[in-house]
C-alpha positions as YAML, in Angstrom:
chain: A
units: angstrom
residues:
- id: 1
  name: UNK
  ca: [-45.72, 33.81, -41.02]
- id: 2
  name: UNK
  ca: [-46.67, 30.68, -41.73]
- id: 3
  name: UNK
  ca: [-46.89, 31.19, -45.48]
- id: 4
  name: UNK
  ca: [-43.11, 32.28, -45.30]
- id: 5
  name: UNK
  ca: [-42.35, 30.18, -43.41]
- id: 6
  name: UNK
  ca: [-43.10, 26.91, -44.22]
- id: 7
  name: UNK
  ca: [-40.79, 24.42, -41.78]
- id: 8
  name: UNK
  ca: [-41.18, 26.51, -38.86]
- id: 9
  name: UNK
  ca: [-43.41, 25.95, -36.35]
- id: 10
  name: UNK
  ca: [-45.35, 27.47, -33.68]
- id: 11
  name: UNK
  ca: [-42.88, 28.25, -31.16]
- id: 12
  name: UNK
  ca: [-40.61, 29.59, -33.85]
- id: 13
  name: UNK
  ca: [-43.69, 31.77, -34.45]
- id: 14
  name: UNK
  ca: [-43.84, 32.55, -30.97]
- id: 15
  name: UNK
  ca: [-40.07, 33.39, -30.31]
- id: 16
  name: UNK
  ca: [-40.46, 36.42, -33.63]
- id: 17
  name: UNK
  ca: [-43.47, 37.67, -32.46]
- id: 18
  name: UNK
  ca: [-41.81, 37.74, -28.67]
- id: 19
  name: UNK
  ca: [-38.27, 39.22, -30.53]
- id: 20
  name: UNK
  ca: [-40.74, 41.09, -32.52]
- id: 21
  name: UNK
  ca: [-42.71, 42.76, -29.95]
- id: 22
  name: UNK
  ca: [-39.99, 43.11, -27.45]
- id: 23
  name: UNK
  ca: [-39.69, 46.15, -25.11]
- id: 24
  name: UNK
  ca: [-36.86, 49.05, -26.83]
- id: 25
  name: UNK
  ca: [-37.72, 52.08, -24.00]
- id: 26
  name: UNK
  ca: [-34.24, 51.76, -22.48]
- id: 27
  name: UNK
  ca: [-32.79, 52.88, -26.70]
- id: 28
  name: UNK
  ca: [-32.76, 56.17, -28.66]
- id: 29
  name: UNK
  ca: [-35.42, 56.13, -31.16]
- id: 30
  name: UNK
  ca: [-33.36, 55.65, -33.44]
- id: 31
  name: UNK
  ca: [-31.45, 52.92, -32.30]
- id: 32
  name: UNK
  ca: [-34.74, 51.21, -31.39]
- id: 33
  name: UNK
  ca: [-36.01, 51.87, -34.73]
- id: 34
  name: UNK
  ca: [-32.25, 50.71, -36.16]
- id: 35
  name: UNK
  ca: [-32.99, 47.40, -34.34]
- id: 36
  name: UNK
  ca: [-36.68, 46.76, -35.93]
- id: 37
  name: UNK
  ca: [-35.82, 47.44, -38.93]
- id: 38
  name: UNK
  ca: [-32.79, 45.08, -39.55]
- id: 39
  name: UNK
  ca: [-35.27, 42.30, -37.62]
- id: 40
  name: UNK
  ca: [-37.61, 42.57, -41.19]
- id: 41
  name: UNK
  ca: [-35.29, 43.49, -43.61]
- id: 42
  name: UNK
  ca: [-33.20, 40.56, -42.93]
- id: 43
  name: UNK
  ca: [-35.15, 38.06, -40.63]
- id: 44
  name: UNK
  ca: [-35.33, 36.98, -37.05]
- id: 45
  name: UNK
  ca: [-33.25, 34.52, -35.39]
- id: 46
  name: UNK
  ca: [-35.14, 32.16, -33.53]
- id: 47
  name: UNK
  ca: [-34.26, 28.42, -32.66]
- id: 48
  name: UNK
  ca: [-35.95, 25.08, -33.72]
- id: 49
  name: UNK
  ca: [-34.88, 21.43, -33.54]
- id: 50
  name: UNK
  ca: [-33.90, 19.48, -37.01]
- id: 51
  name: UNK
  ca: [-33.90, 16.21, -38.20]
- id: 52
  name: UNK
  ca: [-31.54, 14.98, -35.76]
- id: 53
  name: UNK
  ca: [-33.39, 16.66, -32.94]
- id: 54
  name: UNK
  ca: [-30.06, 19.77, -32.96]
- id: 55
  name: UNK
  ca: [-30.99, 22.90, -32.65]
- id: 56
  name: UNK
  ca: [-30.79, 25.32, -34.89]
- id: 57
  name: UNK
  ca: [-31.14, 29.44, -35.40]
- id: 58
  name: UNK
  ca: [-33.02, 29.81, -38.40]
- id: 59
  name: UNK
  ca: [-34.70, 33.18, -39.77]
- id: 60
  name: UNK
  ca: [-38.57, 33.89, -39.38]
- id: 61
  name: UNK
  ca: [-39.46, 36.40, -42.40]
- id: 62
  name: UNK
  ca: [-42.04, 38.55, -41.13]
- id: 63
  name: UNK
  ca: [-42.68, 40.67, -44.92]
- id: 64
  name: UNK
  ca: [-42.64, 39.53, -48.25]
- id: 65
  name: UNK
  ca: [-40.04, 41.01, -49.92]
- id: 66
  name: UNK
  ca: [-39.71, 39.58, -53.32]
- id: 67
  name: UNK
  ca: [-43.49, 39.60, -54.01]
- id: 68
  name: UNK
  ca: [-44.74, 43.24, -51.45]
- id: 69
  name: UNK
  ca: [-48.50, 43.13, -52.72]
- id: 70
  name: UNK
  ca: [-48.93, 39.67, -51.14]
- id: 71
  name: UNK
  ca: [-48.18, 41.17, -47.35]
- id: 72
  name: UNK
  ca: [-51.97, 41.71, -45.66]
- id: 73
  name: UNK
  ca: [-50.48, 43.83, -42.73]
- id: 74
  name: UNK
  ca: [-51.58, 47.67, -41.68]
- id: 75
  name: UNK
  ca: [-49.63, 50.75, -41.65]
- id: 76
  name: UNK
  ca: [-50.38, 52.34, -38.60]
- id: 77
  name: UNK
  ca: [-48.93, 56.19, -37.52]
- id: 78
  name: UNK
  ca: [-49.31, 57.64, -34.28]
- id: 79
  name: UNK
  ca: [-48.99, 61.65, -34.35]
- id: 80
  name: UNK
  ca: [-48.29, 63.70, -30.51]
- id: 81
  name: UNK
  ca: [-48.07, 67.50, -30.87]
- id: 82
  name: UNK
  ca: [-48.80, 70.33, -27.77]
- id: 83
  name: UNK
  ca: [-48.17, 73.70, -27.24]
- id: 84
  name: UNK
  ca: [-50.50, 76.46, -25.25]
- id: 85
  name: UNK
  ca: [-51.32, 74.38, -22.71]
- id: 86
  name: UNK
  ca: [-53.82, 71.73, -25.10]
- id: 87
  name: UNK
  ca: [-52.32, 68.42, -26.89]
- id: 88
  name: UNK
  ca: [-53.79, 66.51, -29.29]
- id: 89
  name: UNK
  ca: [-52.67, 62.42, -30.46]
- id: 90
  name: UNK
  ca: [-53.92, 61.03, -33.58]
- id: 91
  name: UNK
  ca: [-53.79, 57.46, -35.12]
- id: 92
  name: UNK
  ca: [-53.65, 56.56, -38.56]
- id: 93
  name: UNK
  ca: [-54.18, 53.36, -39.55]
- id: 94
  name: UNK
  ca: [-54.15, 52.42, -44.04]
...
């Protein structure tokens, strides 16, 4: 995040992570997915102080869309199925 947002400080990074990881269980899965997609695609709104001390809104980028191979993250998939009294859960990381 620091490479993508060199003018934002630690507080802005903490705000961004909190907004991205906040609970969305009251929402439908589709709506929660749209919210997270929007944050990742368009940047996460954070509040910082400008040179004059005024609070201003900025966007914190989590993904480098211009240079995708510069990103350093892992993809994970959770899969769960059940039937006939049995269930299985698997997590895949790449």
